[in-house]
Structure formats: C-alpha cells, structure tokens
Amino acid sequence: MTPVTSFRTAFAAAFFAPVAAEAHASDQAFVLLLPTGVYTAVGVLVVAATVLLIARSPDRLARAWAAYAPLQVPGGQLWLSGLSAAVLAVLLLSGVLGSR
C-alpha cells in the first residue's frame, strides 16, 4: 500500500465514520429577528453596483482575464452562454418563489 493510498483510506475512514451527534435543545427557542428589508435593499444595491462596475470596466481588463480563463469551450460559447442563462433564471425564480 502506497502512502497516498493509505492516506486516502485513513481520510475516508475518519470522514465517513459514524459518530454521535452533539446537540443541545432547550424548552424555549431563541429566535433572532433581523430587519430583512434593510438587508434585502442593501443586497440589491451591492448587486447593482457590481453590475455597473463590470459594465464600466475597460475592455483590456476583459481581454486580460480571458487570456487566463481556465475554461476554454471548443466549438463556440453559445451553449455555455445558454446554460449560464438557464442557471441564472432558475436561481432568480427560486429567489422570487422561495420561502421568506
């Protein structure tokens, strides 16, 4: 058995070994009520600022990043763009229809 294999075996045994769950429960529940309206508004502002910052960034920044991009898609980027749009649509839909 090589050292790498023995390390993987030991890691898997330690990670997946059943252990007792440590938890504490009391008779009264503590509920922290946050001002979610404020956090939602600030989150929207941060996302809008990020989009504006990216939109106003110079083209040379995008070209420099593209030169080091680890994901090079053979055959074009149309399907990857469509997949990204679909994932974004699902995330937006889950945010709108999700529980609050």
Tab-separated table of N, CA, C and O in Angstrom:
chain	number	residue	atom	x	y	z
A	1	MET	N	0.848	-1.170	0.000
A	1	MET	CA	0.000	0.000	0.000
A	1	MET	C	0.897	1.237	0.000
A	1	MET	O	1.771	1.378	0.846
A	2	THR	N	0.672	2.124	-0.964
A	2	THR	CA	1.482	3.340	-1.056
A	2	THR	C	1.038	4.353	0.005
A	2	THR	O	-0.071	4.264	0.529
A	3	PRO	N	1.876	5.335	0.318
A	3	PRO	CA	1.483	6.341	1.308
A	3	PRO	C	0.241	7.127	0.899
A	3	PRO	O	-0.579	7.483	1.732
A	4	VAL	N	0.092	7.381	-0.407
A	4	VAL	CA	-1.074	8.136	-0.866
A	4	VAL	C	-2.349	7.323	-0.665
A	4	VAL	O	-3.365	7.831	-0.189
A	5	THR	N	-2.287	6.036	-0.996
A	5	THR	CA	-3.452	5.175	-0.832
A	5	THR	C	-3.811	5.014	0.640
A	5	THR	O	-4.987	5.061	0.999
A	6	SER	N	-2.810	4.855	1.490
A	6	SER	CA	-3.103	4.705	2.910
A	6	SER	C	-3.673	6.007	3.489
A	6	SER	O	-4.539	5.978	4.356
A	7	PHE	N	-3.198	7.162	3.000
A	7	PHE	CA	-3.751	8.440	3.463
A	7	PHE	C	-5.205	8.565	3.040
A	7	PHE	O	-6.056	8.984	3.827
A	8	ARG	N	-5.500	8.208	1.788
A	8	ARG	CA	-6.881	8.284	1.307
A	8	ARG	C	-7.790	7.355	2.102
A	8	ARG	O	-8.915	7.701	2.446
A	9	THR	N	-7.311	6.173	2.400
A	9	THR	CA	-8.102	5.222	3.175
A	9	THR	C	-8.341	5.749	4.584
A	9	THR	O	-9.465	5.680	5.099
A	10	ALA	N	-7.302	6.288	5.220
A	10	ALA	CA	-7.452	6.833	6.569
A	10	ALA	C	-8.382	8.038	6.574
A	10	ALA	O	-9.206	8.203	7.479
A	11	PHE	N	-8.267	8.885	5.554
A	11	PHE	CA	-9.142	10.052	5.471
A	11	PHE	C	-10.597	9.619	5.297
A	11	PHE	O	-11.485	10.145	5.955
A	12	ALA	N	-10.837	8.671	4.398
A	12	ALA	CA	-12.200	8.196	4.166
A	12	ALA	C	-12.765	7.546	5.430
A	12	ALA	O	-13.931	7.766	5.775
A	13	ALA	N	-11.956	6.783	6.130
A	13	ALA	CA	-12.432	6.134	7.353
A	13	ALA	C	-12.757	7.170	8.421
A	13	ALA	O	-13.764	7.056	9.133
A	14	ALA	N	-11.935	8.196	8.545
A	14	ALA	CA	-12.183	9.228	9.557
A	14	ALA	C	-13.361	10.114	9.172
A	14	ALA	O	-14.138	10.543	10.028
A	15	PHE	N	-13.507	10.393	7.891
A	15	PHE	CA	-14.555	11.309	7.445
A	15	PHE	C	-15.929	10.650	7.460
A	15	PHE	O	-16.918	11.292	7.795
A	16	PHE	N	-16.000	9.404	7.091
A	16	PHE	CA	-17.285	8.729	6.967
A	16	PHE	C	-17.617	7.838	8.159
A	16	PHE	O	-18.607	7.128	8.138
A	17	ALA	N	-16.811	7.870	9.200
A	17	ALA	CA	-17.083	7.038	10.370
A	17	ALA	C	-18.293	7.595	11.122
A	17	ALA	O	-18.398	8.805	11.323
A	18	PRO	N	-19.202	6.731	11.543
A	18	PRO	CA	-20.366	7.226	12.280
A	18	PRO	C	-19.960	7.675	13.678
A	18	PRO	O	-19.195	7.014	14.361
A	19	VAL	N	-20.462	8.832	14.063
A	19	VAL	CA	-20.205	9.364	15.400
A	19	VAL	C	-21.520	9.888	15.966
A	19	VAL	O	-22.471	10.150	15.235
A	20	ALA	N	-21.536	10.047	17.275
A	20	ALA	CA	-22.729	10.587	17.918
A	20	ALA	C	-22.829	12.082	17.632
A	20	ALA	O	-21.833	12.802	17.664
A	21	ALA	N	-24.018	12.546	17.353
A	21	ALA	CA	-24.231	13.967	17.097
A	21	ALA	C	-24.302	14.702	18.425
A	21	ALA	O	-24.946	14.253	19.369
A	22	GLU	N	-23.599	15.802	18.494
A	22	GLU	CA	-23.626	16.610	19.705
A	22	GLU	C	-24.545	17.800	19.461
A	22	GLU	O	-24.297	18.617	18.583
A	23	ALA	N	-25.622	17.875	20.227
A	23	ALA	CA	-26.578	18.948	20.058
A	23	ALA	C	-27.162	19.300	21.410
A	23	ALA	O	-27.087	18.528	22.362
A	24	HIS	N	-27.726	20.475	21.499
A	24	HIS	CA	-28.347	20.923	22.736
A	24	HIS	C	-29.727	21.456	22.407
A	24	HIS	O	-29.892	22.248	21.492
A	25	ALA	N	-30.683	21.027	23.135
A	25	ALA	CA	-32.049	21.517	22.941
A	25	ALA	C	-32.577	22.016	24.275
A	25	ALA	O	-32.247	21.485	25.331
A	26	SER	N	-33.365	23.055	24.213
A	26	SER	CA	-33.957	23.593	25.442
A	26	SER	C	-35.463	23.711	25.262
A	26	SER	O	-36.005	23.518	24.175
A	27	ASP	N	-36.132	24.071	26.335
A	27	ASP	CA	-37.587	24.182	26.277
A	27	ASP	C	-38.040	25.427	25.538
A	27	ASP	O	-39.125	25.459	24.982
A	28	GLN	N	-37.218	26.461	25.547
A	28	GLN	CA	-37.585	27.701	24.888
A	28	GLN	C	-36.679	27.920	23.691
A	28	GLN	O	-35.467	27.753	23.769
A	29	ALA	N	-37.263	28.307	22.601
A	29	ALA	CA	-36.485	28.550	21.388
A	29	ALA	C	-36.085	30.019	21.341
A	29	ALA	O	-36.849	30.898	21.733
A	30	PHE	N	-34.890	30.311	20.868
A	30	PHE	CA	-34.405	31.677	20.719
A	30	PHE	C	-34.491	32.028	19.242
A	30	PHE	O	-33.883	31.394	18.407
A	31	VAL	N	-35.272	33.034	18.936
A	31	VAL	CA	-35.460	33.442	17.552
A	31	VAL	C	-34.880	34.832	17.392
A	31	VAL	O	-35.230	35.752	18.122
A	32	LEU	N	-33.976	34.978	16.454
A	32	LEU	CA	-33.369	36.262	16.172
A	32	LEU	C	-34.092	36.867	14.976
A	32	LEU	O	-34.056	36.328	13.875
A	33	LEU	N	-34.740	37.971	15.212
A	33	LEU	CA	-35.477	38.630	14.145
A	33	LEU	C	-34.607	39.729	13.562
A	33	LEU	O	-34.304	40.720	14.224
A	34	LEU	N	-34.195	39.560	12.332
A	34	LEU	CA	-33.352	40.536	11.660
A	34	LEU	C	-34.209	41.462	10.812
A	34	LEU	O	-35.255	41.058	10.306
A	35	PRO	N	-33.765	42.682	10.624
A	35	PRO	CA	-34.503	43.585	9.727
A	35	PRO	C	-34.244	43.202	8.272
A	35	PRO	O	-33.404	43.774	7.587
A	36	THR	N	-34.953	42.212	7.791
A	36	THR	CA	-34.657	41.642	6.475
A	36	THR	C	-34.879	42.625	5.347
A	36	THR	O	-34.255	42.521	4.301
A	37	GLY	N	-35.774	43.587	5.514
A	37	GLY	CA	-35.992	44.584	4.471
A	37	GLY	C	-34.736	45.390	4.195
A	37	GLY	O	-34.400	45.676	3.048
A	38	VAL	N	-34.023	45.752	5.256
A	38	VAL	CA	-32.774	46.508	5.105
A	38	VAL	C	-31.726	45.655	4.397
A	38	VAL	O	-31.046	46.114	3.473
A	39	TYR	N	-31.582	44.398	4.814
A	39	TYR	CA	-30.592	43.528	4.202
A	39	TYR	C	-30.902	43.255	2.733
A	39	TYR	O	-30.013	43.167	1.900
A	40	THR	N	-32.176	43.116	2.416
A	40	THR	CA	-32.572	42.899	1.027
A	40	THR	C	-32.248	44.115	0.174
A	40	THR	O	-31.702	43.988	-0.928
A	41	ALA	N	-32.547	45.304	0.679
A	41	ALA	CA	-32.265	46.526	-0.071
A	41	ALA	C	-30.770	46.723	-0.282
A	41	ALA	O	-30.321	47.070	-1.382
A	42	VAL	N	-29.976	46.481	0.742
A	42	VAL	CA	-28.524	46.625	0.608
A	42	VAL	C	-27.976	45.569	-0.343
A	42	VAL	O	-27.075	45.846	-1.142
A	43	GLY	N	-28.512	44.363	-0.305
A	43	GLY	CA	-28.079	43.322	-1.232
A	43	GLY	C	-28.361	43.693	-2.677
A	43	GLY	O	-27.527	43.476	-3.563
A	44	VAL	N	-29.524	44.274	-2.922
A	44	VAL	CA	-29.865	44.739	-4.271
A	44	VAL	C	-28.899	45.832	-4.719
A	44	VAL	O	-28.428	45.836	-5.863
A	45	LEU	N	-28.588	46.761	-3.824
A	45	LEU	CA	-27.649	47.837	-4.163
A	45	LEU	C	-26.254	47.296	-4.468
A	45	LEU	O	-25.583	47.769	-5.393
A	46	VAL	N	-25.803	46.310	-3.720
A	46	VAL	CA	-24.482	45.731	-3.959
A	46	VAL	C	-24.432	45.028	-5.308
A	46	VAL	O	-23.464	45.164	-6.065
A	47	VAL	N	-25.478	44.280	-5.634
A	47	VAL	CA	-25.507	43.595	-6.928
A	47	VAL	C	-25.544	44.615	-8.062
A	47	VAL	O	-24.834	44.475	-9.071
A	48	ALA	N	-26.348	45.672	-7.916
A	48	ALA	CA	-26.410	46.710	-8.951
A	48	ALA	C	-25.069	47.410	-9.110
A	48	ALA	O	-24.627	47.675	-10.235
A	49	ALA	N	-24.395	47.702	-8.001
A	49	ALA	CA	-23.076	48.335	-8.073
A	49	ALA	C	-22.063	47.419	-8.752
A	49	ALA	O	-21.213	47.881	-9.524
A	50	THR	N	-22.148	46.125	-8.488
A	50	THR	CA	-21.235	45.179	-9.124
A	50	THR	C	-21.457	45.128	-10.630
A	50	THR	O	-20.503	45.132	-11.415
A	51	VAL	N	-22.719	45.095	-11.049
A	51	VAL	CA	-23.024	45.059	-12.479
A	51	VAL	C	-22.533	46.344	-13.146
A	51	VAL	O	-21.946	46.308	-14.239
A	52	LEU	N	-22.769	47.491	-12.520
A	52	LEU	CA	-22.298	48.758	-13.090
A	52	LEU	C	-20.775	48.810	-13.167
A	52	LEU	O	-20.208	49.302	-14.143
A	53	LEU	N	-20.107	48.300	-12.143
A	53	LEU	CA	-18.649	48.280	-12.145
A	53	LEU	C	-18.109	47.412	-13.277
A	53	LEU	O	-17.174	47.792	-13.982
A	54	ILE	N	-18.715	46.258	-13.466
A	54	ILE	CA	-18.282	45.375	-14.553
A	54	ILE	C	-18.585	46.004	-15.909
A	54	ILE	O	-17.777	45.936	-16.840
A	55	ALA	N	-19.740	46.653	-16.038
A	55	ALA	CA	-20.112	47.278	-17.309
A	55	ALA	C	-19.189	48.440	-17.656
A	55	ALA	O	-18.925	48.697	-18.834
A	56	ARG	N	-18.684	49.146	-16.662
A	56	ARG	CA	-17.833	50.298	-16.902
A	56	ARG	C	-16.342	49.948	-16.929
A	56	ARG	O	-15.514	50.815	-17.132
A	57	SER	N	-16.004	48.679	-16.722
A	57	SER	CA	-14.593	48.298	-16.740
A	57	SER	C	-14.060	48.352	-18.170
A	57	SER	O	-14.779	48.110	-19.131
A	58	PRO	N	-12.782	48.673	-18.320
A	58	PRO	CA	-12.216	48.771	-19.669
A	58	PRO	C	-12.147	47.405	-20.363
A	58	PRO	O	-12.085	46.360	-19.717
A	59	ASP	N	-12.172	47.449	-21.682
A	59	ASP	CA	-12.128	46.207	-22.460
A	59	ASP	C	-10.831	45.447	-22.245
A	59	ASP	O	-10.808	44.227	-22.307
A	60	ARG	N	-9.758	46.159	-21.987
A	60	ARG	CA	-8.469	45.472	-21.805
A	60	ARG	C	-8.494	44.574	-20.566
A	60	ARG	O	-7.818	43.560	-20.519
A	61	LEU	N	-9.310	44.935	-19.582
A	61	LEU	CA	-9.437	44.094	-18.398
A	61	LEU	C	-10.098	42.761	-18.757
A	61	LEU	O	-9.662	41.699	-18.324
A	62	ALA	N	-11.136	42.811	-19.584
A	62	ALA	CA	-11.818	41.584	-20.006
A	62	ALA	C	-10.904	40.718	-20.865
A	62	ALA	O	-10.878	39.500	-20.737
A	63	ARG	N	-10.143	41.354	-21.749
A	63	ARG	CA	-9.219	40.580	-22.589
A	63	ARG	C	-8.106	39.957	-21.757
A	63	ARG	O	-7.691	38.821	-22.012
A	64	ALA	N	-7.628	40.675	-20.755
A	64	ALA	CA	-6.577	40.118	-19.891
A	64	ALA	C	-7.112	38.931	-19.100
A	64	ALA	O	-6.420	37.926	-18.931
A	65	TRP	N	-8.357	39.032	-18.628
A	65	TRP	CA	-8.928	37.921	-17.887
A	65	TRP	C	-9.171	36.729	-18.802
A	65	TRP	O	-8.950	35.590	-18.418
A	66	ALA	N	-9.635	36.981	-20.014
A	66	ALA	CA	-9.930	35.896	-20.951
A	66	ALA	C	-8.675	35.125	-21.338
A	66	ALA	O	-8.734	33.934	-21.631
A	67	ALA	N	-7.527	35.788	-21.315
A	67	ALA	CA	-6.283	35.106	-21.651
A	67	ALA	C	-5.933	34.056	-20.605
A	67	ALA	O	-5.283	33.056	-20.908
A	68	TYR	N	-6.366	34.275	-19.368
A	68	TYR	CA	-6.053	33.334	-18.286
A	68	TYR	C	-7.240	32.489	-17.872
A	68	TYR	O	-7.193	31.800	-16.871
A	69	ALA	N	-8.330	32.555	-18.615
A	69	ALA	CA	-9.535	31.801	-18.258
A	69	ALA	C	-9.262	30.306	-18.352
A	69	ALA	O	-8.771	29.822	-19.369
A	70	PRO	N	-9.569	29.544	-17.305
A	70	PRO	CA	-9.291	28.108	-17.331
A	70	PRO	C	-10.274	27.322	-18.187
A	70	PRO	O	-9.997	26.201	-18.552
A	71	LEU	N	-11.415	27.902	-18.518
A	71	LEU	CA	-12.436	27.168	-19.256
A	71	LEU	C	-12.440	27.620	-20.709
A	71	LEU	O	-12.872	28.708	-21.035
A	72	GLN	N	-11.925	26.794	-21.564
A	72	GLN	CA	-11.940	27.059	-22.998
A	72	GLN	C	-12.903	26.059	-23.630
A	72	GLN	O	-12.707	24.856	-23.555
A	73	VAL	N	-13.952	26.575	-24.222
A	73	VAL	CA	-15.006	25.721	-24.766
A	73	VAL	C	-14.781	25.525	-26.257
A	73	VAL	O	-14.842	26.484	-27.025
A	74	PRO	N	-14.512	24.295	-26.688
A	74	PRO	CA	-14.362	24.059	-28.121
A	74	PRO	C	-15.725	24.111	-28.809
A	74	PRO	O	-16.733	23.691	-28.259
A	75	GLY	N	-15.745	24.663	-30.005
A	75	GLY	CA	-16.987	24.697	-30.762
A	75	GLY	C	-17.876	25.884	-30.447
A	75	GLY	O	-19.056	25.865	-30.745
A	76	GLY	N	-17.347	26.907	-29.828
A	76	GLY	CA	-18.140	28.104	-29.563
A	76	GLY	C	-18.615	28.182	-28.138
A	76	GLY	O	-18.494	27.245	-27.357
A	77	GLN	N	-19.169	29.325	-27.827
A	77	GLN	CA	-19.608	29.569	-26.465
A	77	GLN	C	-21.114	29.737	-26.363
A	77	GLN	O	-21.624	30.089	-25.303
A	78	LEU	N	-21.847	29.486	-27.420
A	78	LEU	CA	-23.291	29.700	-27.400
A	78	LEU	C	-23.984	28.781	-26.405
A	78	LEU	O	-24.823	29.231	-25.621
A	79	TRP	N	-23.644	27.518	-26.391
A	79	TRP	CA	-24.316	26.596	-25.491
A	79	TRP	C	-23.956	26.890	-24.042
A	79	TRP	O	-24.787	26.759	-23.150
A	80	LEU	N	-22.726	27.317	-23.781
A	80	LEU	CA	-22.326	27.655	-22.421
A	80	LEU	C	-23.054	28.913	-21.945
A	80	LEU	O	-23.490	28.999	-20.797
A	81	SER	N	-23.231	29.862	-22.850
A	81	SER	CA	-23.975	31.068	-22.514
A	81	SER	C	-25.430	30.737	-22.226
A	81	SER	O	-26.031	31.264	-21.285
A	82	GLY	N	-26.011	29.871	-23.000
A	82	GLY	CA	-27.393	29.447	-22.768
A	82	GLY	C	-27.551	28.711	-21.450
A	82	GLY	O	-28.523	28.920	-20.717
A	83	LEU	N	-26.591	27.856	-21.140
A	83	LEU	CA	-26.617	27.137	-19.871
A	83	LEU	C	-26.501	28.108	-18.701
A	83	LEU	O	-27.222	27.984	-17.706
A	84	SER	N	-25.629	29.089	-18.822
A	84	SER	CA	-25.476	30.089	-17.766
A	84	SER	C	-26.756	30.891	-17.585
A	84	SER	O	-27.166	31.178	-16.454
A	85	ALA	N	-27.403	31.254	-18.677
A	85	ALA	CA	-28.664	31.987	-18.597
A	85	ALA	C	-29.747	31.134	-17.943
A	85	ALA	O	-30.555	31.643	-17.151
A	86	ALA	N	-29.774	29.847	-18.251
A	86	ALA	CA	-30.770	28.958	-17.646
A	86	ALA	C	-30.538	28.813	-16.143
A	86	ALA	O	-31.492	28.845	-15.349
A	87	VAL	N	-29.284	28.683	-15.733
A	87	VAL	CA	-28.973	28.590	-14.308
A	87	VAL	C	-29.365	29.888	-13.603
A	87	VAL	O	-29.947	29.868	-12.515
A	88	LEU	N	-29.060	31.025	-14.216
A	88	LEU	CA	-29.442	32.310	-13.641
A	88	LEU	C	-30.956	32.416	-13.521
A	88	LEU	O	-31.478	32.883	-12.500
A	89	ALA	N	-31.691	31.974	-14.532
A	89	ALA	CA	-33.153	32.025	-14.486
A	89	ALA	C	-33.697	31.155	-13.358
A	89	ALA	O	-34.624	31.556	-12.645
A	90	VAL	N	-33.126	29.974	-13.175
A	90	VAL	CA	-33.573	29.091	-12.094
A	90	VAL	C	-33.284	29.725	-10.734
A	90	VAL	O	-34.116	29.686	-9.817
A	91	LEU	N	-32.104	30.327	-10.585
A	91	LEU	CA	-31.776	30.976	-9.312
A	91	LEU	C	-32.691	32.161	-9.035
A	91	LEU	O	-33.147	32.348	-7.898
A	92	LEU	N	-32.969	32.962	-10.054
A	92	LEU	CA	-33.879	34.088	-9.872
A	92	LEU	C	-35.287	33.603	-9.531
A	92	LEU	O	-35.951	34.171	-8.653
A	93	LEU	N	-35.742	32.573	-10.207
A	93	LEU	CA	-37.070	32.026	-9.935
A	93	LEU	C	-37.155	31.459	-8.528
A	93	LEU	O	-38.151	31.673	-7.832
A	94	SER	N	-36.114	30.767	-8.083
A	94	SER	CA	-36.137	30.231	-6.730
A	94	SER	C	-36.089	31.355	-5.692
A	94	SER	O	-36.656	31.228	-4.615
A	95	GLY	N	-35.438	32.467	-6.036
A	95	GLY	CA	-35.433	33.600	-5.123
A	95	GLY	C	-36.783	34.276	-5.032
A	95	GLY	O	-37.209	34.711	-3.967
A	96	VAL	N	-37.479	34.367	-6.151
A	96	VAL	CA	-38.796	35.007	-6.156
A	96	VAL	C	-39.855	34.108	-5.507
A	96	VAL	O	-40.690	34.565	-4.731
A	97	LEU	N	-39.821	32.831	-5.824
A	97	LEU	CA	-40.854	31.912	-5.336
A	97	LEU	C	-40.502	31.221	-4.028
A	97	LEU	O	-41.344	30.531	-3.460
A	98	GLY	N	-39.264	31.388	-3.561
A	98	GLY	CA	-38.823	30.694	-2.353
A	98	GLY	C	-39.451	31.242	-1.092
A	98	GLY	O	-40.139	32.262	-1.087
A	99	SER	N	-39.232	30.536	0.000
A	99	SER	CA	-39.790	30.963	1.278
A	99	SER	C	-39.019	32.161	1.811
A	99	SER	O	-37.846	32.360	1.512
A	100	ARG	N	-39.661	32.928	2.611
A	100	ARG	CA	-39.011	34.102	3.228
A	100	ARG	C	-39.110	33.988	4.720
A	100	ARG	O	-40.020	33.643	5.311
